[in-house]
Amino acid sequence: MFVILTSKPGQFRTEPVPGVEPVETYEYLFYGRPKAIFVIATLHGAVKVPVIDETGGPDAPPVVNHVPSKFLERFDTLDAARAALQALAHFGSMDLSLRKQ
């Protein structure tokens, strides 16, 4: 089973935990500018994935939400997860792309 973890630098980041094994990482580019990082990961059971808010100031402690994996979209195959990401990178004539890291 595969899931896609999303991070938007400066806004939030999603971190893998034991039971979530990163497989591939992609940078999402909007008109050549990086906007998000997507990590396709293997899910090895029910876990809580931390989503860390990065919008606080230097003196504010980060806000961490633990999202149960049951709320993440799941894909039966790696190819299905890749296809879902490719669908995000195509919208009309907009300059959107994915760059494998």
PDB file of N, CA and C in Angstrom:
ATOM      1  N   MET A   1       0.850  -1.159   0.000  1.00  0.00           N
ATOM      2  CA  MET A   1       0.000   0.000   0.000  1.00  0.00           C
ATOM      3  C   MET A   1       0.903   1.232   0.000  1.00  0.00           C
ATOM      4  N   PHE A   2       0.535   2.234  -0.798  1.00  0.00           N
ATOM      5  CA  PHE A   2       1.334   3.452  -0.920  1.00  0.00           C
ATOM      6  C   PHE A   2       0.498   4.674  -0.561  1.00  0.00           C
ATOM      7  N   VAL A   3       1.162   5.696  -0.025  1.00  0.00           N
ATOM      8  CA  VAL A   3       0.546   6.983   0.288  1.00  0.00           C
ATOM      9  C   VAL A   3       1.462   8.079  -0.249  1.00  0.00           C
ATOM     10  N   ILE A   4       0.921   9.279  -0.329  1.00  0.00           N
ATOM     11  CA  ILE A   4       1.713  10.432  -0.748  1.00  0.00           C
ATOM     12  C   ILE A   4       1.725  11.433   0.402  1.00  0.00           C
ATOM     13  N   LEU A   5       2.923  11.760   0.867  1.00  0.00           N
ATOM     14  CA  LEU A   5       3.099  12.766   1.910  1.00  0.00           C
ATOM     15  C   LEU A   5       3.431  14.093   1.234  1.00  0.00           C
ATOM     16  N   THR A   6       2.856  15.174   1.721  1.00  0.00           N
ATOM     17  CA  THR A   6       3.046  16.480   1.106  1.00  0.00           C
ATOM     18  C   THR A   6       3.672  17.450   2.095  1.00  0.00           C
ATOM     19  N   SER A   7       4.608  18.256   1.594  1.00  0.00           N
ATOM     20  CA  SER A   7       5.193  19.343   2.378  1.00  0.00           C
ATOM     21  C   SER A   7       5.225  20.590   1.509  1.00  0.00           C
ATOM     22  N   LYS A   8       4.942  21.725   2.118  1.00  0.00           N
ATOM     23  CA  LYS A   8       5.047  23.017   1.439  1.00  0.00           C
ATOM     24  C   LYS A   8       5.995  23.862   2.279  1.00  0.00           C
ATOM     25  N   PRO A   9       7.264  23.984   1.837  1.00  0.00           N
ATOM     26  CA  PRO A   9       8.250  24.729   2.621  1.00  0.00           C
ATOM     27  C   PRO A   9       7.747  26.123   3.005  1.00  0.00           C
ATOM     28  N   GLY A  10       7.939  26.447   4.288  1.00  0.00           N
ATOM     29  CA  GLY A  10       7.478  27.720   4.814  1.00  0.00           C
ATOM     30  C   GLY A  10       6.050  27.674   5.321  1.00  0.00           C
ATOM     31  N   GLN A  11       5.320  26.613   4.992  1.00  0.00           N
ATOM     32  CA  GLN A  11       3.934  26.469   5.452  1.00  0.00           C
ATOM     33  C   GLN A  11       3.785  25.271   6.384  1.00  0.00           C
ATOM     34  N   PHE A  12       4.103  24.078   5.876  1.00  0.00           N
ATOM     35  CA  PHE A  12       4.030  22.871   6.699  1.00  0.00           C
ATOM     36  C   PHE A  12       4.909  21.790   6.095  1.00  0.00           C
ATOM     37  N   ARG A  13       5.238  20.816   6.920  1.00  0.00           N
ATOM     38  CA  ARG A  13       5.972  19.647   6.426  1.00  0.00           C
ATOM     39  C   ARG A  13       5.376  18.392   7.043  1.00  0.00           C
ATOM     40  N   THR A  14       5.405  17.339   6.274  1.00  0.00           N
ATOM     41  CA  THR A  14       4.915  16.040   6.718  1.00  0.00           C
ATOM     42  C   THR A  14       6.126  15.131   6.834  1.00  0.00           C
ATOM     43  N   GLU A  15       6.260  14.447   7.949  1.00  0.00           N
ATOM     44  CA  GLU A  15       7.435  13.612   8.177  1.00  0.00           C
ATOM     45  C   GLU A  15       7.056  12.143   8.271  1.00  0.00           C
ATOM     46  N   PRO A  16       7.878  11.289   7.638  1.00  0.00           N
ATOM     47  CA  PRO A  16       7.634   9.849   7.787  1.00  0.00           C
ATOM     48  C   PRO A  16       7.974   9.402   9.213  1.00  0.00           C
ATOM     49  N   VAL A  17       7.276   8.396   9.661  1.00  0.00           N
ATOM     50  CA  VAL A  17       7.482   7.802  10.978  1.00  0.00           C
ATOM     51  C   VAL A  17       7.700   6.305  10.768  1.00  0.00           C
ATOM     52  N   PRO A  18       8.099   5.571  11.805  1.00  0.00           N
ATOM     53  CA  PRO A  18       8.185   4.122  11.641  1.00  0.00           C
ATOM     54  C   PRO A  18       6.851   3.575  11.139  1.00  0.00           C
ATOM     55  N   GLY A  19       6.915   2.766  10.105  1.00  0.00           N
ATOM     56  CA  GLY A  19       5.716   2.238   9.466  1.00  0.00           C
ATOM     57  C   GLY A  19       5.392   2.953   8.166  1.00  0.00           C
ATOM     58  N   VAL A  20       6.125   4.043   7.895  1.00  0.00           N
ATOM     59  CA  VAL A  20       5.988   4.792   6.647  1.00  0.00           C
ATOM     60  C   VAL A  20       7.386   4.883   6.037  1.00  0.00           C
ATOM     61  N   GLU A  21       7.593   4.172   4.932  1.00  0.00           N
ATOM     62  CA  GLU A  21       8.922   4.080   4.311  1.00  0.00           C
ATOM     63  C   GLU A  21       8.953   4.864   2.998  1.00  0.00           C
ATOM     64  N   PRO A  22       9.695   5.987   2.945  1.00  0.00           N
ATOM     65  CA  PRO A  22       9.788   6.759   1.708  1.00  0.00           C
ATOM     66  C   PRO A  22      10.377   5.933   0.570  1.00  0.00           C
ATOM     67  N   VAL A  23       9.789   6.090  -0.613  1.00  0.00           N
ATOM     68  CA  VAL A  23      10.241   5.358  -1.794  1.00  0.00           C
ATOM     69  C   VAL A  23      10.787   6.329  -2.840  1.00  0.00           C
ATOM     70  N   GLU A  24      10.030   7.387  -3.133  1.00  0.00           N
ATOM     71  CA  GLU A  24      10.435   8.375  -4.133  1.00  0.00           C
ATOM     72  C   GLU A  24      10.022   9.765  -3.656  1.00  0.00           C
ATOM     73  N   THR A  25      10.827  10.763  -4.059  1.00  0.00           N
ATOM     74  CA  THR A  25      10.546  12.147  -3.702  1.00  0.00           C
ATOM     75  C   THR A  25      10.507  12.986  -4.967  1.00  0.00           C
ATOM     76  N   TYR A  26       9.511  13.881  -5.032  1.00  0.00           N
ATOM     77  CA  TYR A  26       9.344  14.764  -6.181  1.00  0.00           C
ATOM     78  C   TYR A  26       9.173  16.199  -5.705  1.00  0.00           C
ATOM     79  N   GLU A  27       9.753  17.116  -6.464  1.00  0.00           N
ATOM     80  CA  GLU A  27       9.545  18.532  -6.231  1.00  0.00           C
ATOM     81  C   GLU A  27       8.511  19.009  -7.245  1.00  0.00           C
ATOM     82  N   TYR A  28       7.498  19.719  -6.773  1.00  0.00           N
ATOM     83  CA  TYR A  28       6.437  20.246  -7.630  1.00  0.00           C
ATOM     84  C   TYR A  28       6.805  21.672  -8.016  1.00  0.00           C
ATOM     85  N   LEU A  29       6.878  21.930  -9.311  1.00  0.00           N
ATOM     86  CA  LEU A  29       7.267  23.244  -9.806  1.00  0.00           C
ATOM     87  C   LEU A  29       6.084  23.931 -10.478  1.00  0.00           C
ATOM     88  N   PHE A  30       5.876  25.181 -10.116  1.00  0.00           N
ATOM     89  CA  PHE A  30       4.827  26.014 -10.696  1.00  0.00           C
ATOM     90  C   PHE A  30       5.536  27.139 -11.435  1.00  0.00           C
ATOM     91  N   TYR A  31       5.479  27.081 -12.761  1.00  0.00           N
ATOM     92  CA  TYR A  31       6.195  28.031 -13.604  1.00  0.00           C
ATOM     93  C   TYR A  31       7.675  28.096 -13.206  1.00  0.00           C
ATOM     94  N   GLY A  32       8.253  26.916 -12.991  1.00  0.00           N
ATOM     95  CA  GLY A  32       9.671  26.799 -12.690  1.00  0.00           C
ATOM     96  C   GLY A  32      10.058  27.053 -11.250  1.00  0.00           C
ATOM     97  N   ARG A  33       9.110  27.459 -10.422  1.00  0.00           N
ATOM     98  CA  ARG A  33       9.418  27.748  -9.017  1.00  0.00           C
ATOM     99  C   ARG A  33       8.924  26.614  -8.126  1.00  0.00           C
ATOM    100  N   PRO A  34       9.784  26.129  -7.224  1.00  0.00           N
ATOM    101  CA  PRO A  34       9.366  25.046  -6.322  1.00  0.00           C
ATOM    102  C   PRO A  34       8.247  25.498  -5.392  1.00  0.00           C
ATOM    103  N   LYS A  35       7.199  24.687  -5.312  1.00  0.00           N
ATOM    104  CA  LYS A  35       6.053  25.016  -4.461  1.00  0.00           C
ATOM    105  C   LYS A  35       5.760  23.948  -3.408  1.00  0.00           C
ATOM    106  N   ALA A  36       6.110  22.688  -3.695  1.00  0.00           N
ATOM    107  CA  ALA A  36       5.785  21.606  -2.760  1.00  0.00           C
ATOM    108  C   ALA A  36       6.740  20.438  -2.975  1.00  0.00           C
ATOM    109  N   ILE A  37       6.807  19.599  -1.981  1.00  0.00           N
ATOM    110  CA  ILE A  37       7.566  18.352  -2.043  1.00  0.00           C
ATOM    111  C   ILE A  37       6.576  17.219  -1.792  1.00  0.00           C
ATOM    112  N   PHE A  38       6.595  16.230  -2.677  1.00  0.00           N
ATOM    113  CA  PHE A  38       5.747  15.053  -2.522  1.00  0.00           C
ATOM    114  C   PHE A  38       6.634  13.838  -2.307  1.00  0.00           C
ATOM    115  N   VAL A  39       6.313  13.035  -1.318  1.00  0.00           N
ATOM    116  CA  VAL A  39       7.039  11.798  -1.045  1.00  0.00           C
ATOM    117  C   VAL A  39       6.058  10.643  -1.175  1.00  0.00           C
ATOM    118  N   ILE A  40       6.351   9.745  -2.110  1.00  0.00           N
ATOM    119  CA  ILE A  40       5.575   8.508  -2.204  1.00  0.00           C
ATOM    120  C   ILE A  40       6.215   7.545  -1.209  1.00  0.00           C
ATOM    121  N   ALA A  41       5.389   6.973  -0.349  1.00  0.00           N
ATOM    122  CA  ALA A  41       5.901   6.096   0.700  1.00  0.00           C
ATOM    123  C   ALA A  41       5.063   4.829   0.802  1.00  0.00           C
ATOM    124  N   THR A  42       5.709   3.774   1.237  1.00  0.00           N
ATOM    125  CA  THR A  42       5.020   2.524   1.525  1.00  0.00           C
ATOM    126  C   THR A  42       4.452   2.624   2.940  1.00  0.00           C
ATOM    127  N   LEU A  43       3.206   2.236   3.085  1.00  0.00           N
ATOM    128  CA  LEU A  43       2.544   2.259   4.384  1.00  0.00           C
ATOM    129  C   LEU A  43       2.499   0.830   4.917  1.00  0.00           C
ATOM    130  N   HIS A  44       3.100   0.637   6.097  1.00  0.00           N
ATOM    131  CA  HIS A  44       3.180  -0.692   6.706  1.00  0.00           C
ATOM    132  C   HIS A  44       2.284  -0.789   7.942  1.00  0.00           C
ATOM    133  N   GLY A  45       1.027  -0.401   7.819  1.00  0.00           N
ATOM    134  CA  GLY A  45       0.118  -0.485   8.957  1.00  0.00           C
ATOM    135  C   GLY A  45      -0.405   0.883   9.357  1.00  0.00           C
ATOM    136  N   ALA A  46      -1.279   0.872  10.341  1.00  0.00           N
ATOM    137  CA  ALA A  46      -1.898   2.106  10.820  1.00  0.00           C
ATOM    138  C   ALA A  46      -0.899   2.890  11.668  1.00  0.00           C
ATOM    139  N   VAL A  47      -0.696   4.148  11.312  1.00  0.00           N
ATOM    140  CA  VAL A  47       0.211   5.028  12.046  1.00  0.00           C
ATOM    141  C   VAL A  47      -0.417   6.422  12.113  1.00  0.00           C
ATOM    142  N   LYS A  48       0.195   7.288  12.873  1.00  0.00           N
ATOM    143  CA  LYS A  48      -0.181   8.703  12.898  1.00  0.00           C
ATOM    144  C   LYS A  48       0.992   9.486  12.313  1.00  0.00           C
ATOM    145  N   VAL A  49       0.710  10.215  11.247  1.00  0.00           N
ATOM    146  CA  VAL A  49       1.747  10.950  10.520  1.00  0.00           C
ATOM    147  C   VAL A  49       1.783  12.389  11.042  1.00  0.00           C
ATOM    148  N   PRO A  50       2.961  12.854  11.491  1.00  0.00           N
ATOM    149  CA  PRO A  50       3.037  14.227  11.982  1.00  0.00           C
ATOM    150  C   PRO A  50       3.054  15.240  10.835  1.00  0.00           C
ATOM    151  N   VAL A  51       2.224  16.258  10.982  1.00  0.00           N
ATOM    152  CA  VAL A  51       2.197  17.397  10.062  1.00  0.00           C
ATOM    153  C   VAL A  51       2.584  18.603  10.911  1.00  0.00           C
ATOM    154  N   ILE A  52       3.743  19.198  10.588  1.00  0.00           N
ATOM    155  CA  ILE A  52       4.309  20.266  11.396  1.00  0.00           C
ATOM    156  C   ILE A  52       4.076  21.615  10.724  1.00  0.00           C
ATOM    157  N   ASP A  53       3.400  22.510  11.418  1.00  0.00           N
ATOM    158  CA  ASP A  53       3.126  23.859  10.924  1.00  0.00           C
ATOM    159  C   ASP A  53       4.417  24.671  11.001  1.00  0.00           C
ATOM    160  N   GLU A  54       4.806  25.288   9.893  1.00  0.00           N
ATOM    161  CA  GLU A  54       6.033  26.090   9.844  1.00  0.00           C
ATOM    162  C   GLU A  54       5.747  27.588   9.760  1.00  0.00           C
ATOM    163  N   THR A  55       4.531  28.019  10.029  1.00  0.00           N
ATOM    164  CA  THR A  55       4.179  29.426   9.848  1.00  0.00           C
ATOM    165  C   THR A  55       4.389  30.269  11.102  1.00  0.00           C
ATOM    166  N   GLY A  56       4.690  29.647  12.208  1.00  0.00           N
ATOM    167  CA  GLY A  56       4.893  30.397  13.447  1.00  0.00           C
ATOM    168  C   GLY A  56       6.173  31.207  13.401  1.00  0.00           C
ATOM    169  N   GLY A  57       6.286  32.164  14.291  1.00  0.00           N
ATOM    170  CA  GLY A  57       7.483  32.994  14.364  1.00  0.00           C
ATOM    171  C   GLY A  57       8.627  32.263  15.035  1.00  0.00           C
ATOM    172  N   PRO A  58       9.788  32.926  15.124  1.00  0.00           N
ATOM    173  CA  PRO A  58      10.973  32.271  15.707  1.00  0.00           C
ATOM    174  C   PRO A  58      10.802  31.920  17.184  1.00  0.00           C
ATOM    175  N   ASP A  59       9.923  32.632  17.877  1.00  0.00           N
ATOM    176  CA  ASP A  59       9.710  32.354  19.299  1.00  0.00           C
ATOM    177  C   ASP A  59       8.550  31.412  19.567  1.00  0.00           C
ATOM    178  N   ALA A  60       7.772  31.116  18.526  1.00  0.00           N
ATOM    179  CA  ALA A  60       6.601  30.256  18.702  1.00  0.00           C
ATOM    180  C   ALA A  60       6.989  28.789  18.514  1.00  0.00           C
ATOM    181  N   PRO A  61       6.566  27.933  19.426  1.00  0.00           N
ATOM    182  CA  PRO A  61       6.842  26.514  19.224  1.00  0.00           C
ATOM    183  C   PRO A  61       6.026  25.994  18.042  1.00  0.00           C
ATOM    184  N   PRO A  62       6.574  25.045  17.290  1.00  0.00           N
ATOM    185  CA  PRO A  62       5.816  24.523  16.141  1.00  0.00           C
ATOM    186  C   PRO A  62       4.568  23.781  16.597  1.00  0.00           C
ATOM    187  N   VAL A  63       3.524  23.911  15.799  1.00  0.00           N
ATOM    188  CA  VAL A  63       2.290  23.179  16.064  1.00  0.00           C
ATOM    189  C   VAL A  63       2.376  21.869  15.285  1.00  0.00           C
ATOM    190  N   VAL A  64       2.175  20.752  15.978  1.00  0.00           N
ATOM    191  CA  VAL A  64       2.265  19.441  15.351  1.00  0.00           C
ATOM    192  C   VAL A  64       0.911  18.752  15.451  1.00  0.00           C
ATOM    193  N   ASN A  65       0.387  18.362  14.308  1.00  0.00           N
ATOM    194  CA  ASN A  65      -0.842  17.569  14.262  1.00  0.00           C
ATOM    195  C   ASN A  65      -0.462  16.149  13.863  1.00  0.00           C
ATOM    196  N   HIS A  66      -1.029  15.173  14.498  1.00  0.00           N
ATOM    197  CA  HIS A  66      -0.769  13.770  14.179  1.00  0.00           C
ATOM    198  C   HIS A  66      -2.002  13.230  13.456  1.00  0.00           C
ATOM    199  N   VAL A  67      -1.857  13.055  12.137  1.00  0.00           N
ATOM    200  CA  VAL A  67      -2.972  12.648  11.288  1.00  0.00           C
ATOM    201  C   VAL A  67      -2.976  11.122  11.141  1.00  0.00           C
ATOM    202  N   PRO A  68      -4.049  10.460  11.526  1.00  0.00           N
ATOM    203  CA  PRO A  68      -4.122   9.004  11.347  1.00  0.00           C
ATOM    204  C   PRO A  68      -4.020   8.640   9.864  1.00  0.00           C
ATOM    205  N   SER A  69      -3.263   7.605   9.579  1.00  0.00           N
ATOM    206  CA  SER A  69      -3.043   7.193   8.186  1.00  0.00           C
ATOM    207  C   SER A  69      -4.330   6.796   7.484  1.00  0.00           C
ATOM    208  N   LYS A  70      -5.380   6.489   8.228  1.00  0.00           N
ATOM    209  CA  LYS A  70      -6.645   6.115   7.590  1.00  0.00           C
ATOM    210  C   LYS A  70      -7.240   7.278   6.797  1.00  0.00           C
ATOM    211  N   PHE A  71      -6.793   8.509   7.071  1.00  0.00           N
ATOM    212  CA  PHE A  71      -7.289   9.669   6.343  1.00  0.00           C
ATOM    213  C   PHE A  71      -6.469   9.988   5.097  1.00  0.00           C
ATOM    214  N   LEU A  72      -5.368   9.283   4.877  1.00  0.00           N
ATOM    215  CA  LEU A  72      -4.531   9.506   3.696  1.00  0.00           C
ATOM    216  C   LEU A  72      -5.060   8.682   2.524  1.00  0.00           C
ATOM    217  N   GLU A  73      -5.025   9.283   1.345  1.00  0.00           N
ATOM    218  CA  GLU A  73      -5.404   8.515   0.156  1.00  0.00           C
ATOM    219  C   GLU A  73      -4.382   7.396  -0.042  1.00  0.00           C
ATOM    220  N   ARG A  74      -4.874   6.225  -0.376  1.00  0.00           N
ATOM    221  CA  ARG A  74      -3.996   5.052  -0.540  1.00  0.00           C
ATOM    222  C   ARG A  74      -4.012   4.578  -1.977  1.00  0.00           C
ATOM    223  N   PHE A  75      -2.898   4.006  -2.377  1.00  0.00           N
ATOM    224  CA  PHE A  75      -2.735   3.497  -3.734  1.00  0.00           C
ATOM    225  C   PHE A  75      -2.218   2.069  -3.639  1.00  0.00           C
ATOM    226  N   ASP A  76      -2.792   1.199  -4.462  1.00  0.00           N
ATOM    227  CA  ASP A  76      -2.393  -0.213  -4.419  1.00  0.00           C
ATOM    228  C   ASP A  76      -0.999  -0.450  -4.970  1.00  0.00           C
ATOM    229  N   THR A  77      -0.569   0.389  -5.920  1.00  0.00           N
ATOM    230  CA  THR A  77       0.738   0.189  -6.552  1.00  0.00           C
ATOM    231  C   THR A  77       1.514   1.502  -6.595  1.00  0.00           C
ATOM    232  N   LEU A  78       2.811   1.385  -6.758  1.00  0.00           N
ATOM    233  CA  LEU A  78       3.665   2.554  -6.926  1.00  0.00           C
ATOM    234  C   LEU A  78       3.272   3.310  -8.185  1.00  0.00           C
ATOM    235  N   ASP A  79       2.949   2.589  -9.252  1.00  0.00           N
ATOM    236  CA  ASP A  79       2.534   3.236 -10.498  1.00  0.00           C
ATOM    237  C   ASP A  79       1.244   4.041 -10.321  1.00  0.00           C
ATOM    238  N   ALA A  80       0.330   3.567  -9.505  1.00  0.00           N
ATOM    239  CA  ALA A  80      -0.910   4.302  -9.254  1.00  0.00           C
ATOM    240  C   ALA A  80      -0.620   5.604  -8.497  1.00  0.00           C
ATOM    241  N   ALA A  81       0.305   5.562  -7.548  1.00  0.00           N
ATOM    242  CA  ALA A  81       0.689   6.770  -6.816  1.00  0.00           C
ATOM    243  C   ALA A  81       1.378   7.758  -7.756  1.00  0.00           C
ATOM    244  N   ARG A  82       2.250   7.251  -8.620  1.00  0.00           N
ATOM    245  CA  ARG A  82       2.911   8.122  -9.608  1.00  0.00           C
ATOM    246  C   ARG A  82       1.885   8.770 -10.538  1.00  0.00           C
ATOM    247  N   ALA A  83       0.901   8.011 -10.970  1.00  0.00           N
ATOM    248  CA  ALA A  83      -0.127   8.535 -11.869  1.00  0.00           C
ATOM    249  C   ALA A  83      -0.927   9.649 -11.175  1.00  0.00           C
ATOM    250  N   ALA A  84      -1.206   9.491  -9.888  1.00  0.00           N
ATOM    251  CA  ALA A  84      -1.920  10.528  -9.147  1.00  0.00           C
ATOM    252  C   ALA A  84      -1.098  11.816  -9.100  1.00  0.00           C
ATOM    253  N   LEU A  85       0.210  11.688  -8.906  1.00  0.00           N
ATOM    254  CA  LEU A  85       1.067  12.878  -8.909  1.00  0.00           C
ATOM    255  C   LEU A  85       1.117  13.520 -10.292  1.00  0.00           C
ATOM    256  N   GLN A  86       1.206  12.705 -11.327  1.00  0.00           N
ATOM    257  CA  GLN A  86       1.239  13.245 -12.688  1.00  0.00           C
ATOM    258  C   GLN A  86      -0.039  14.018 -12.985  1.00  0.00           C
ATOM    259  N   ALA A  87      -1.160  13.558 -12.470  1.00  0.00           N
ATOM    260  CA  ALA A  87      -2.424  14.257 -12.688  1.00  0.00           C
ATOM    261  C   ALA A  87      -2.387  15.652 -12.056  1.00  0.00           C
ATOM    262  N   LEU A  88      -1.670  15.805 -10.941  1.00  0.00           N
ATOM    263  CA  LEU A  88      -1.529  17.110 -10.304  1.00  0.00           C
ATOM    264  C   LEU A  88      -0.690  18.070 -11.152  1.00  0.00           C
ATOM    265  N   ALA A  89       0.213  17.518 -11.929  1.00  0.00           N
ATOM    266  CA  ALA A  89       1.166  18.333 -12.687  1.00  0.00           C
ATOM    267  C   ALA A  89       0.674  18.657 -14.094  1.00  0.00           C
ATOM    268  N   HIS A  90      -0.595  18.482 -14.359  1.00  0.00           N
ATOM    269  CA  HIS A  90      -1.156  18.815 -15.666  1.00  0.00           C
ATOM    270  C   HIS A  90      -2.501  19.501 -15.483  1.00  0.00           C
ATOM    271  N   PHE A  91      -2.556  20.754 -15.900  1.00  0.00           N
ATOM    272  CA  PHE A  91      -3.816  21.485 -15.854  1.00  0.00           C
ATOM    273  C   PHE A  91      -3.797  22.502 -16.988  1.00  0.00           C
ATOM    274  N   GLY A  92      -4.524  22.194 -18.027  1.00  0.00           N
ATOM    275  CA  GLY A  92      -4.581  23.088 -19.178  1.00  0.00           C
ATOM    276  C   GLY A  92      -3.202  23.374 -19.735  1.00  0.00           C
ATOM    277  N   SER A  93      -2.946  24.649 -19.988  1.00  0.00           N
ATOM    278  CA  SER A  93      -1.653  25.038 -20.563  1.00  0.00           C
ATOM    279  C   SER A  93      -0.712  25.631 -19.511  1.00  0.00           C
ATOM    280  N   MET A  94      -1.041  25.436 -18.239  1.00  0.00           N
ATOM    281  CA  MET A  94      -0.184  25.980 -17.183  1.00  0.00           C
ATOM    282  C   MET A  94       1.164  25.262 -17.165  1.00  0.00           C
ATOM    283  N   ASP A  95       2.199  25.970 -16.770  1.00  0.00           N
ATOM    284  CA  ASP A  95       3.552  25.417 -16.701  1.00  0.00           C
ATOM    285  C   ASP A  95       3.746  24.764 -15.333  1.00  0.00           C
ATOM    286  N   LEU A  96       3.324  23.507 -15.229  1.00  0.00           N
ATOM    287  CA  LEU A  96       3.449  22.712 -14.011  1.00  0.00           C
ATOM    288  C   LEU A  96       4.316  21.504 -14.311  1.00  0.00           C
ATOM    289  N   SER A  97       5.152  21.114 -13.339  1.00  0.00           N
ATOM    290  CA  SER A  97       5.978  19.931 -13.573  1.00  0.00           C
ATOM    291  C   SER A  97       6.403  19.309 -12.248  1.00  0.00           C
ATOM    292  N   LEU A  98       6.863  18.071 -12.353  1.00  0.00           N
ATOM    293  CA  LEU A  98       7.424  17.339 -11.221  1.00  0.00           C
ATOM    294  C   LEU A  98       8.870  17.039 -11.548  1.00  0.00           C
ATOM    295  N   ARG A  99       9.728  17.226 -10.563  1.00  0.00           N
ATOM    296  CA  ARG A  99      11.143  16.904 -10.746  1.00  0.00           C
ATOM    297  C   ARG A  99      11.518  15.884  -9.683  1.00  0.00           C
ATOM    298  N   LYS A 100      11.939  14.706 -10.143  1.00  0.00           N
ATOM    299  CA  LYS A 100      12.333  13.643  -9.202  1.00  0.00           C
ATOM    300  C   LYS A 100      13.607  14.043  -8.500  1.00  0.00           C
ATOM    301  N   GLN A 101      13.624  13.825  -7.189  1.00  0.00           N
ATOM    302  CA  GLN A 101      14.792  14.179  -6.378  1.00  0.00           C
ATOM    303  C   GLN A 101      15.694  12.997  -6.176  1.00  0.00           C
TER     304      GLN A 101
END
